[in-house]
Coordinates of N, CA and C in Angstrom, one line a residue:
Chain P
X1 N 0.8 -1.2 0.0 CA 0.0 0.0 0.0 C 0.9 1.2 0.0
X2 N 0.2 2.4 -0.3 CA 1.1 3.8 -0.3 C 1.2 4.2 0.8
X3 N 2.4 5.0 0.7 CA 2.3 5.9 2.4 C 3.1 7.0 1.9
X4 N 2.1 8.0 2.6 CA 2.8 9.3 2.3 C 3.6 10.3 3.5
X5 N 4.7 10.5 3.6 CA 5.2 11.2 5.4 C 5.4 12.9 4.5
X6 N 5.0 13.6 6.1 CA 6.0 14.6 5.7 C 6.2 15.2 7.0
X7 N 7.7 15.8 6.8 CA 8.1 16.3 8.5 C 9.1 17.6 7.9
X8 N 9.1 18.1 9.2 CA 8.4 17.9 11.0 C 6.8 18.6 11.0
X9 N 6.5 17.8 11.6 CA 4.8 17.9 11.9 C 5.2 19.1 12.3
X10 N 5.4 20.0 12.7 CA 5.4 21.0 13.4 C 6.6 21.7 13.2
X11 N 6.5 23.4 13.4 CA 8.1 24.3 12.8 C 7.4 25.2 13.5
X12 N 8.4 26.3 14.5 CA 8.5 27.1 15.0 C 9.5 28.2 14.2
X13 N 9.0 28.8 13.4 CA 10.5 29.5 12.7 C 10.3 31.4 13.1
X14 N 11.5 32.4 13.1 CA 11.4 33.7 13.5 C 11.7 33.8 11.6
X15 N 10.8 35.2 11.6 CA 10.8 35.9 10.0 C 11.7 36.2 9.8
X16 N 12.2 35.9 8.2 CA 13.6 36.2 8.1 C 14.1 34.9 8.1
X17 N 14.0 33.6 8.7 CA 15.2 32.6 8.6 C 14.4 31.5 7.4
X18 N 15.4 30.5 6.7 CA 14.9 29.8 5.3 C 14.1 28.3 6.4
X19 N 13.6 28.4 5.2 CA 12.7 26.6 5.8 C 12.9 25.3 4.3
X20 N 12.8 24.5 5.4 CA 12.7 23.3 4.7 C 11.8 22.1 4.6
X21 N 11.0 21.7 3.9 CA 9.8 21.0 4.4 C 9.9 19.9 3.2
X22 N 9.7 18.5 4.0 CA 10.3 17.5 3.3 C 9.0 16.6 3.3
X23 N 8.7 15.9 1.7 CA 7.5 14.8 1.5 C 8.1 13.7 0.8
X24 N 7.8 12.6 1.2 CA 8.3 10.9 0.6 C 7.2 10.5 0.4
X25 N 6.7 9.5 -0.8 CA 5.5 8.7 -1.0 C 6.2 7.4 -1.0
X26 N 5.9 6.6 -0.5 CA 6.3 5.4 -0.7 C 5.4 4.2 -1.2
X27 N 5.6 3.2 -2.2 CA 4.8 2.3 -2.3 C 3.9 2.2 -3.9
X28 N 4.5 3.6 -4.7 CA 4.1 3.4 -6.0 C 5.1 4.4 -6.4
X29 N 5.3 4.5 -7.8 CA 6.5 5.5 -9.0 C 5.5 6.4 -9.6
X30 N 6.8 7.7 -9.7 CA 6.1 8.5 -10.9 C 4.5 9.0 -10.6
X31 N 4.6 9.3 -9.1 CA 3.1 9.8 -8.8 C 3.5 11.2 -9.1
X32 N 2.2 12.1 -9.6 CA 2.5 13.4 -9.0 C 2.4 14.0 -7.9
X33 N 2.9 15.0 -7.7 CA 2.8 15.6 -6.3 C 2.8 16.8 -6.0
X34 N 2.0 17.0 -4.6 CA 1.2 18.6 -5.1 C 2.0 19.1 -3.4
X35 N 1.8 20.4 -3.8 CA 2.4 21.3 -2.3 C 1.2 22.4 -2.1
X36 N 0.3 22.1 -0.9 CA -0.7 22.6 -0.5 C -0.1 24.1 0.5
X37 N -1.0 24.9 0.6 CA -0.9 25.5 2.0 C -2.4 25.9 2.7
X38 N -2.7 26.1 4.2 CA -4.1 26.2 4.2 C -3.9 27.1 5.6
X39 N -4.2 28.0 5.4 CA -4.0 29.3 6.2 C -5.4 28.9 7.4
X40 N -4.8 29.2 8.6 CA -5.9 29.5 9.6 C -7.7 29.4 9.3
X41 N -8.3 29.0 9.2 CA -10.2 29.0 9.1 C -10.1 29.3 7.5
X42 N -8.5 29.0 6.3 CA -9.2 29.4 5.1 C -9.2 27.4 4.4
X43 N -9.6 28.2 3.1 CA -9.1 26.8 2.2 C -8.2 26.3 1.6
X44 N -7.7 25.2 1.0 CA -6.9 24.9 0.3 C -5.8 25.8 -0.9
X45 N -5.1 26.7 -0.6 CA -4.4 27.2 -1.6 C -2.9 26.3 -2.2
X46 N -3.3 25.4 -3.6 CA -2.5 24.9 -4.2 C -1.0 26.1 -4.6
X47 N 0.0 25.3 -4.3 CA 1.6 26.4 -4.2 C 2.2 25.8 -5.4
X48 N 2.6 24.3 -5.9 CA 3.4 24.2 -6.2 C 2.9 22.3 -7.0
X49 N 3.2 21.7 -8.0 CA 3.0 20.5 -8.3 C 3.9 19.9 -9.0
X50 N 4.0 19.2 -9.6 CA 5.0 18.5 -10.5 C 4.9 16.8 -10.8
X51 N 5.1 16.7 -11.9 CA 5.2 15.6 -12.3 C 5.8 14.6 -13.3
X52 N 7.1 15.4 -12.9 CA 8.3 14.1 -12.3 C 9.4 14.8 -11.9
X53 N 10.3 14.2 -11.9 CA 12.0 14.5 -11.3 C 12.4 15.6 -12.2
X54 N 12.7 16.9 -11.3 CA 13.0 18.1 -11.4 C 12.1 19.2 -12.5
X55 N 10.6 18.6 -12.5 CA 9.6 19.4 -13.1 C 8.6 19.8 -12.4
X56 N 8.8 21.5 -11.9 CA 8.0 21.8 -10.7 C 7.3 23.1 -11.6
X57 N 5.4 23.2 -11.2 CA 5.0 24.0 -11.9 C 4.7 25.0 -10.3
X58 N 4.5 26.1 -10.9 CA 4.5 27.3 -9.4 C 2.7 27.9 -10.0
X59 N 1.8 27.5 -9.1 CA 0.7 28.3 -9.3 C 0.5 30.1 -8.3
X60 N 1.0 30.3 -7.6 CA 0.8 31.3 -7.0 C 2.6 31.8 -6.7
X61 N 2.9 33.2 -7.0 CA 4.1 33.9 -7.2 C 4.6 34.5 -5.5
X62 N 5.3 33.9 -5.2 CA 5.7 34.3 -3.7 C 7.4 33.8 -3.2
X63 N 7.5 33.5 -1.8 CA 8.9 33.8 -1.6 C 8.8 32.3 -1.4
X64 N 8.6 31.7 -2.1 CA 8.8 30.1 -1.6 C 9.3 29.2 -3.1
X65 N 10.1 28.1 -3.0 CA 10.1 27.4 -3.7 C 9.8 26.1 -3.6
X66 N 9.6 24.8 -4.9 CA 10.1 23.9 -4.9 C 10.7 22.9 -5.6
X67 N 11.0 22.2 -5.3 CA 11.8 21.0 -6.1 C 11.8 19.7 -5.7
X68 N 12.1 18.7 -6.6 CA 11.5 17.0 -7.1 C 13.5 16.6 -7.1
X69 N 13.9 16.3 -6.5 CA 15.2 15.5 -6.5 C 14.9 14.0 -6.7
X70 N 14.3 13.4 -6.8 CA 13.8 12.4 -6.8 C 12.4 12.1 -6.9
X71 N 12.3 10.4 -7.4 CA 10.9 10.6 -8.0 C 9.8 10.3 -7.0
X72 N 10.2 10.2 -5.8 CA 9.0 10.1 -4.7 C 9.1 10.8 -3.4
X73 N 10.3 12.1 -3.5 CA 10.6 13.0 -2.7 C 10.4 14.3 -3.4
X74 N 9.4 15.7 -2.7 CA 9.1 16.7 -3.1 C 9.3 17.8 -1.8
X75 N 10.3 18.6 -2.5 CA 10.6 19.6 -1.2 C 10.2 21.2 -1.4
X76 N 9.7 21.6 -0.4 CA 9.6 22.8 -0.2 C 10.2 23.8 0.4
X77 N 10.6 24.9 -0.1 CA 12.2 25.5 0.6 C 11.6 27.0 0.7
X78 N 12.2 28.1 1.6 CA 12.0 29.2 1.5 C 13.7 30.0 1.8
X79 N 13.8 30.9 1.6 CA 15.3 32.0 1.8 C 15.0 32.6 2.7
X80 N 13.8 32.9 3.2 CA 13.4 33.9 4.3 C 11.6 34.1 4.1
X81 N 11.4 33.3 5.4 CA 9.9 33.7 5.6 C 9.5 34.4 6.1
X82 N 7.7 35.3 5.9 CA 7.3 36.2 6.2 C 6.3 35.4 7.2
X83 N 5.8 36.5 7.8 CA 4.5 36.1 8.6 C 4.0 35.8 8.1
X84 N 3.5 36.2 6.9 CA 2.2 35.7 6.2 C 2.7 34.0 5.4
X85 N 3.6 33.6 5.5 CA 3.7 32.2 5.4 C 3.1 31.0 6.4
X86 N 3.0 31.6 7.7 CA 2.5 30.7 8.8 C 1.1 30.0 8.0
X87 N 1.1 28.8 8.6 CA -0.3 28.0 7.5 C 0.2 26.1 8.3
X88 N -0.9 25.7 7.5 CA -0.4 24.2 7.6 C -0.2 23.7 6.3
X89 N 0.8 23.0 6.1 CA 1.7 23.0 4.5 C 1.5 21.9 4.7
X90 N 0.7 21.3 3.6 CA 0.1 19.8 3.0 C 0.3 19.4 1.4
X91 N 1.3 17.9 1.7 CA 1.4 17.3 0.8 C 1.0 16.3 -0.2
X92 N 0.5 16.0 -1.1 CA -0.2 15.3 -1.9 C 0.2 14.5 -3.1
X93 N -0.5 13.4 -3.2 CA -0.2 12.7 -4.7 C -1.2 12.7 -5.4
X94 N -0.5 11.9 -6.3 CA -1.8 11.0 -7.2 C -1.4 10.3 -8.3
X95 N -1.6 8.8 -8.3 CA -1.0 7.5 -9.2 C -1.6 8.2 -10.4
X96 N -0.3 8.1 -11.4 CA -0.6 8.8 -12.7 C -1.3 7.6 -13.4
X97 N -0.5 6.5 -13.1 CA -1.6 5.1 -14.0 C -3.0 5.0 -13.4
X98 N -3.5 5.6 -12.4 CA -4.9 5.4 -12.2 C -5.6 6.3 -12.9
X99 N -6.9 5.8 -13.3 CA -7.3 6.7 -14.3 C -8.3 7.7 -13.3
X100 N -8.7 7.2 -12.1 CA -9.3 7.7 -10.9 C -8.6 9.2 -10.8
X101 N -7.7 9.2 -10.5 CA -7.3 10.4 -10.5 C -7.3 10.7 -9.1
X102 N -7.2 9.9 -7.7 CA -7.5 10.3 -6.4 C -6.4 10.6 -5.9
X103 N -6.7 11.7 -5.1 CA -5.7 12.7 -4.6 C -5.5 12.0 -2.9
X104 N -4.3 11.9 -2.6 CA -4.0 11.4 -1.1 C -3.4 12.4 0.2
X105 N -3.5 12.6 0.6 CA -2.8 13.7 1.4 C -1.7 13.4 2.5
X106 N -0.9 14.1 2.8 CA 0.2 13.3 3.7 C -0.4 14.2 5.2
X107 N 0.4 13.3 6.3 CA -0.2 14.4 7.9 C 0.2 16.1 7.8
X108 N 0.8 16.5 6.8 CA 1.0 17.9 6.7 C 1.8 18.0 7.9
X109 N 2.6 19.5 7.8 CA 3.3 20.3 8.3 C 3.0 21.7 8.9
X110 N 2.9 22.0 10.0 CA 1.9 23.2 10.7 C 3.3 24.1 10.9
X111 N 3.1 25.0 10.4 CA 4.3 26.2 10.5 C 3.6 27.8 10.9
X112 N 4.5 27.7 11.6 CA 4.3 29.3 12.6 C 5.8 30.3 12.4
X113 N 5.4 31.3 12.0 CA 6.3 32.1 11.7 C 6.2 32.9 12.7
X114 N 6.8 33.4 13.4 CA 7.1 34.6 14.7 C 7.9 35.9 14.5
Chain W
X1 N -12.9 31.5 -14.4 CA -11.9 31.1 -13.4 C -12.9 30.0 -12.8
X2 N -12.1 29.0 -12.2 CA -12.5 27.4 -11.8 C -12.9 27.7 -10.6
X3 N -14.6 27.5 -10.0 CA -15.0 27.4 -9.1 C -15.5 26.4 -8.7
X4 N -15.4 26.0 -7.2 CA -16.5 25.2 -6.3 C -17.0 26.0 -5.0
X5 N -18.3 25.8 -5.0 CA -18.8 26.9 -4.2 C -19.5 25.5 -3.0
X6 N -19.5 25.8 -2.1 CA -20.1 24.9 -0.9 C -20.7 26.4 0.3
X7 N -21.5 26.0 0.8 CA -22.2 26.7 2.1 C -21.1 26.3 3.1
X8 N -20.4 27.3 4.3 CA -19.2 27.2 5.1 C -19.8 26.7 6.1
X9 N -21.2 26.7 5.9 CA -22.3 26.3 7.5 C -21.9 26.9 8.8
X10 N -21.8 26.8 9.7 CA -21.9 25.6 10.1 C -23.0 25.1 10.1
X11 N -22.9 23.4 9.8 CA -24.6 22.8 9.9 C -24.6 21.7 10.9
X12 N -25.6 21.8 11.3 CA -25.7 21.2 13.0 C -26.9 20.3 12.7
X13 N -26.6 19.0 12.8 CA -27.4 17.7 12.3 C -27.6 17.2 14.3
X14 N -28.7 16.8 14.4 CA -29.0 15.4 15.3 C -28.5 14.6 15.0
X15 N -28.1 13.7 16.1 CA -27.5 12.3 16.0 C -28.3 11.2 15.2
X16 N -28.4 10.6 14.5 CA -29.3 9.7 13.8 C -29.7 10.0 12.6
X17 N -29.7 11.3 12.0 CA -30.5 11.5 11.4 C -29.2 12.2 10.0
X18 N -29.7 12.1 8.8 CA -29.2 12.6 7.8 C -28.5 14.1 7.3
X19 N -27.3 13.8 7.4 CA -26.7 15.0 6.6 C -26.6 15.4 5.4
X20 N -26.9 16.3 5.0 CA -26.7 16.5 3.2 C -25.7 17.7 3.2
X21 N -24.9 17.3 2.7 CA -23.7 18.5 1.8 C -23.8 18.5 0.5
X22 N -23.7 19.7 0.2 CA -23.8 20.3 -0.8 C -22.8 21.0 -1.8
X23 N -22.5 20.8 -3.0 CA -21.3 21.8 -3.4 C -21.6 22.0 -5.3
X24 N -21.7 23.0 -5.3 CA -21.7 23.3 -7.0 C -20.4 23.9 -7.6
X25 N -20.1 23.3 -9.1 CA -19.0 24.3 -9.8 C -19.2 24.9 -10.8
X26 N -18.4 25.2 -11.7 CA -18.3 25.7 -12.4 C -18.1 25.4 -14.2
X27 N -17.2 24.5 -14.2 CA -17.3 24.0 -15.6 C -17.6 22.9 -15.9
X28 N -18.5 23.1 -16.9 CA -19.8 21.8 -17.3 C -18.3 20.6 -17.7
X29 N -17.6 20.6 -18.5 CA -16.5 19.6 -18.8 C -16.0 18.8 -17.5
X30 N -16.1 19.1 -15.9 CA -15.2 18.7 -14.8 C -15.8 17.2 -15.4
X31 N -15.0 15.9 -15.1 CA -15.4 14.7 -14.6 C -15.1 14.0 -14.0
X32 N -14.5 14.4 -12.5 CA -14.0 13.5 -11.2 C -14.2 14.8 -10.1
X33 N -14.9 14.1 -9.6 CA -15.6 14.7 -8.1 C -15.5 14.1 -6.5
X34 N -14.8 15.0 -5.8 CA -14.3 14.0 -4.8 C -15.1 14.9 -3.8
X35 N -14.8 14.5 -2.5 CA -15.2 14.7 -1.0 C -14.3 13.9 -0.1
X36 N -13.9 15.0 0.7 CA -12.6 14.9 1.5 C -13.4 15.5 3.3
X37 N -12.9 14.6 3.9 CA -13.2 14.9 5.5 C -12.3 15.4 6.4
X38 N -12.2 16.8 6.9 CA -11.0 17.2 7.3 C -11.3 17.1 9.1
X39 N -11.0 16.8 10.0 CA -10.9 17.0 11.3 C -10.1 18.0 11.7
X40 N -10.8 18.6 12.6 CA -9.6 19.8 13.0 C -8.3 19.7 13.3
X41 N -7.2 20.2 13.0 CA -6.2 20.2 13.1 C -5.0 19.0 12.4
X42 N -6.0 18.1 11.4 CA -5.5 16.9 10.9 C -5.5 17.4 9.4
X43 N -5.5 16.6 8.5 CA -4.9 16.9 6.8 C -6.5 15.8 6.3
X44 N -6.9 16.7 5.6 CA -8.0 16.3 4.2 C -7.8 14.5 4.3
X45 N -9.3 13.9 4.5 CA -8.9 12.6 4.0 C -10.1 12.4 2.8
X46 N -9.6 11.4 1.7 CA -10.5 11.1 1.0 C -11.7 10.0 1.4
X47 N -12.9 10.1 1.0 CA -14.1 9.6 1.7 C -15.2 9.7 0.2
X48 N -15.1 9.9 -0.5 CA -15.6 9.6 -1.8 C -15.3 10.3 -2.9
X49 N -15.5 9.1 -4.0 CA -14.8 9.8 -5.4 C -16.0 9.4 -6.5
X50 N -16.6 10.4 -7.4 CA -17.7 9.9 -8.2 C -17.3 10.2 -9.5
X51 N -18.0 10.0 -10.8 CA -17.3 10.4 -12.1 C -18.9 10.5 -13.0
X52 N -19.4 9.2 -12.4 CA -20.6 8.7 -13.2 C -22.0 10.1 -12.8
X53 N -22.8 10.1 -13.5 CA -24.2 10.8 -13.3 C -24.6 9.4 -11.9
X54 N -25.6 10.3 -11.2 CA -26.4 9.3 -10.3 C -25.8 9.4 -9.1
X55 N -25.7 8.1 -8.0 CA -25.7 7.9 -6.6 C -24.5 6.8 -7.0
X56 N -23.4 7.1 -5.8 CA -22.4 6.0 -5.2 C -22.9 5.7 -3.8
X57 N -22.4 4.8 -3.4 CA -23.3 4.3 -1.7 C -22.0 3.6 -1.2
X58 N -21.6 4.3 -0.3 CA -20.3 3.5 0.4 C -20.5 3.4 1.9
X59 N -21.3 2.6 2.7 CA -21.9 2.2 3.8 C -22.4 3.7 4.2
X60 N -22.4 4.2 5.0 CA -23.1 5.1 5.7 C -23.3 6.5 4.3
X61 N -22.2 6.4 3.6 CA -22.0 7.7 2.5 C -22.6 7.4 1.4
X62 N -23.4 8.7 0.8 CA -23.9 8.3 -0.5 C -23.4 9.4 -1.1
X63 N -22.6 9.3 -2.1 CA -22.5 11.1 -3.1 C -23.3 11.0 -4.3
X64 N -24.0 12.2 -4.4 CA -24.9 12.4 -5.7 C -24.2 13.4 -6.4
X65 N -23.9 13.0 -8.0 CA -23.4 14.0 -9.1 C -25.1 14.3 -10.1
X66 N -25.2 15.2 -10.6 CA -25.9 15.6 -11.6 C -24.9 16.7 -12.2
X67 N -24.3 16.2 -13.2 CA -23.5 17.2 -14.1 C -24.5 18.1 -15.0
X68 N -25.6 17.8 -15.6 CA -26.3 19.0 -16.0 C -26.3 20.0 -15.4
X69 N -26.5 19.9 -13.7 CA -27.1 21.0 -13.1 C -25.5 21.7 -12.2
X70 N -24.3 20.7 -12.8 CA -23.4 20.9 -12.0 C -23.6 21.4 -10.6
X71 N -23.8 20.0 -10.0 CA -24.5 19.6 -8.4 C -23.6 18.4 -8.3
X72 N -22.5 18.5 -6.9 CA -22.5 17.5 -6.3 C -22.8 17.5 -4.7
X73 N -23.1 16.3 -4.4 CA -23.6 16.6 -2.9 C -23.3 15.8 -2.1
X74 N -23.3 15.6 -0.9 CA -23.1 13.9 0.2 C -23.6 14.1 1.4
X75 N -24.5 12.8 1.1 CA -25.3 12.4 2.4 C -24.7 11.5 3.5
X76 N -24.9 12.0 4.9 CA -24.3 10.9 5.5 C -25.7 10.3 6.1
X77 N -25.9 9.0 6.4 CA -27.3 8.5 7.0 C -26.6 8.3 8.5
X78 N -27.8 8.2 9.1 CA -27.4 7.6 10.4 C -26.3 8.7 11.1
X79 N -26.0 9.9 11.3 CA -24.9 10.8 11.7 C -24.4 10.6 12.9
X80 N -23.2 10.1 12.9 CA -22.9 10.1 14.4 C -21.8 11.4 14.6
X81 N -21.6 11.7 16.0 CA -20.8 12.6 16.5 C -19.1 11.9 15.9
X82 N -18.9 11.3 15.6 CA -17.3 11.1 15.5 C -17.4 12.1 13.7
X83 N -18.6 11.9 13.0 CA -18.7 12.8 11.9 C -18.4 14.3 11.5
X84 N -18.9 14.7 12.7 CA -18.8 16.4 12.9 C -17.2 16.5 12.7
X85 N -17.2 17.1 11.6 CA -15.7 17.5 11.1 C -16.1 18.5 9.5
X86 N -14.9 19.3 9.1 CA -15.6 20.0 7.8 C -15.6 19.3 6.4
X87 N -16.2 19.4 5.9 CA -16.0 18.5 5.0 C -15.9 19.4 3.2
X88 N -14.9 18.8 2.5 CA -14.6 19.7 1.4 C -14.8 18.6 0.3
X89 N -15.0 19.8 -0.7 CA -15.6 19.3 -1.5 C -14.7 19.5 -2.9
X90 N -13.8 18.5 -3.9 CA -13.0 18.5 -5.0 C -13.5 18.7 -6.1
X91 N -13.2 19.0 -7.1 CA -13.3 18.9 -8.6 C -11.9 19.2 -9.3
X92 N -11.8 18.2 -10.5 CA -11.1 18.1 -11.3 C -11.6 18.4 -12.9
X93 N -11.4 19.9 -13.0 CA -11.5 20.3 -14.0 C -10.9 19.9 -15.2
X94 N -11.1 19.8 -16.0 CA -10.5 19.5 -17.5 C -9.4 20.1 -18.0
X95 N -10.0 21.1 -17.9 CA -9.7 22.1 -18.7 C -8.6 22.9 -17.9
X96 N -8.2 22.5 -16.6 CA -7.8 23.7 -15.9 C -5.9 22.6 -15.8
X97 N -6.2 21.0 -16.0 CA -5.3 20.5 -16.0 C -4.6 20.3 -17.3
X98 N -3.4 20.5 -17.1 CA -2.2 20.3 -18.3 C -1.6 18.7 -18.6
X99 N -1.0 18.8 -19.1 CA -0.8 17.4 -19.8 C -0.2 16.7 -18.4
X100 N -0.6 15.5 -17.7 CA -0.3 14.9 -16.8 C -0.7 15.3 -15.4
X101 N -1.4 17.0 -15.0 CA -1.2 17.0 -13.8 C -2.2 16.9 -13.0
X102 N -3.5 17.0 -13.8 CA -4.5 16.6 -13.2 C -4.9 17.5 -11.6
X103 N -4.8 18.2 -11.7 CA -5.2 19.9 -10.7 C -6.7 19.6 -10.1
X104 N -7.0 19.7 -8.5 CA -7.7 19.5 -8.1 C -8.1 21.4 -7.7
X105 N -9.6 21.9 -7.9 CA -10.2 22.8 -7.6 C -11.0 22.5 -5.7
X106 N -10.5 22.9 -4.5 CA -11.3 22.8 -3.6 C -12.5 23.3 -3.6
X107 N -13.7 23.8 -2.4 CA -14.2 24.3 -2.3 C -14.0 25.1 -0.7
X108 N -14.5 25.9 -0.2 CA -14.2 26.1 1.4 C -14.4 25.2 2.6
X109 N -15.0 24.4 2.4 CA -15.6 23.4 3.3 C -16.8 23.9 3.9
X110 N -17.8 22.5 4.1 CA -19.0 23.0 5.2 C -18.0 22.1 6.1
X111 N -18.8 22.8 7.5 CA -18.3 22.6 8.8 C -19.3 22.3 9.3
X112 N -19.7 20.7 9.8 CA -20.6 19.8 9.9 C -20.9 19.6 11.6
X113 N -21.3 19.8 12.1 CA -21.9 19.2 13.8 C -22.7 18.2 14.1
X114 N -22.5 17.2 14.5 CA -23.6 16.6 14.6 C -23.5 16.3 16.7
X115 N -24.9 16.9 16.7 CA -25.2 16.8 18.6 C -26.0 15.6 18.7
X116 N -25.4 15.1 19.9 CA -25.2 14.0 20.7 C -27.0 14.2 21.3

């Protein structure tokens, strides 16, 4: 079966220092994979997806990046966060061979900027 | 621009008795429709996926699509309190995905209660 991780559940960071936020799928190839963020009482704002090794598309223009070094590891990086980055950062797939098209989500990453 | 619209509720159901969520979009082309259960402070889980016109029935869950009326909806029967959580509502537009990536549209979630 699939398993999706991403850590550290939790990040305490002060504005101004870079971050790193790390997702592994394990248990199927060549899935794609998406980089969520979900601000306080809002909805799902899609950041970042890709689908494969070092093809990363950017939906919304901000101080964050990401990158695919591998084909079942997707990272999310920043130089210097703002406040307004604080959110819970959720990661996702989806088996390109299924024609289903079902999206999985990993336990996400809760980040607080100070 | 790719919409899914849902009521944020809150909706406060009795124990036993039927919930209906609700969620409409936007382009008549979408054809995969999901519903995802979020618990506070945990990550979206999937809980139903539909494609076809009509009713899916997955023990307590039923999702209804009507693509004419671009309506999808989910009923829970029998509501128990472990239920109350928000619940969002997906679409996979056509049109909005590029070659392979298959781009999921949210909606805001309704935020479901069910009293004991």
């Amino acid at each position: 079966s699939q398993t999706i991780h991403q850590w550290p559940a939790t990040l305490v960071q002060p504005v101004g220092s870079p971050l790193s936020l790390e997702c592994t799928v394990e248990g199927t190839s060549n899935p794609n994979l998406y980089w969520y963020r979900q601000a306080a009482g809002r909805g799902l704002q899609l950041l970042f997806y890709s689908v494969g090794i070092g093809q990363i598309s950017s939906e919304v223009p901000q101080n964050l990046s990401a990158s695919r070094p591998q084909d079942r590891q997707f990272i999310l990086s920043s130089k210097k966060l703002l406040l307004s980055d604080s959110g819970f950062y959720l990661c996702a797939w989806i088996n390109r061979r299924e024609r289903a098209y079902e999206q999985y989500f990993g336990p996400g990453t809760r980040l607080t900027v100070t | 621009q790719k919409e899914v619209e849902q009521n944020s509720g809150p909706l406060s159901v009795p124990e036993g008795a039927i919930a209906s969520l609700n969620c409409t979009y936007s382009d008549r082309g979408s054809q995969s429709f999901f519903w995802y259960r979020q618990y506070s402070g945990k990550s979206p889980e999937l809980i139903m996926s539909i494609y076809s016109n009509g009713d899916k029935e997955d023990g307590r869950f039923t999702a209804q699509l009507n693509k004419a009326s671009q309506y999808v909806s989910l009923l829970i029967r029998d509501s128990q309190p472990s239920d109350s959580a928000t619940y969002l509502c997906a679409v996979n537009f056509l049109a909005f995905s590029g070659a392979g990536a298959q781009k999921l549209v949210f909606g805001q979630g309704t935020r479901l209660t069910i009293n004991p």
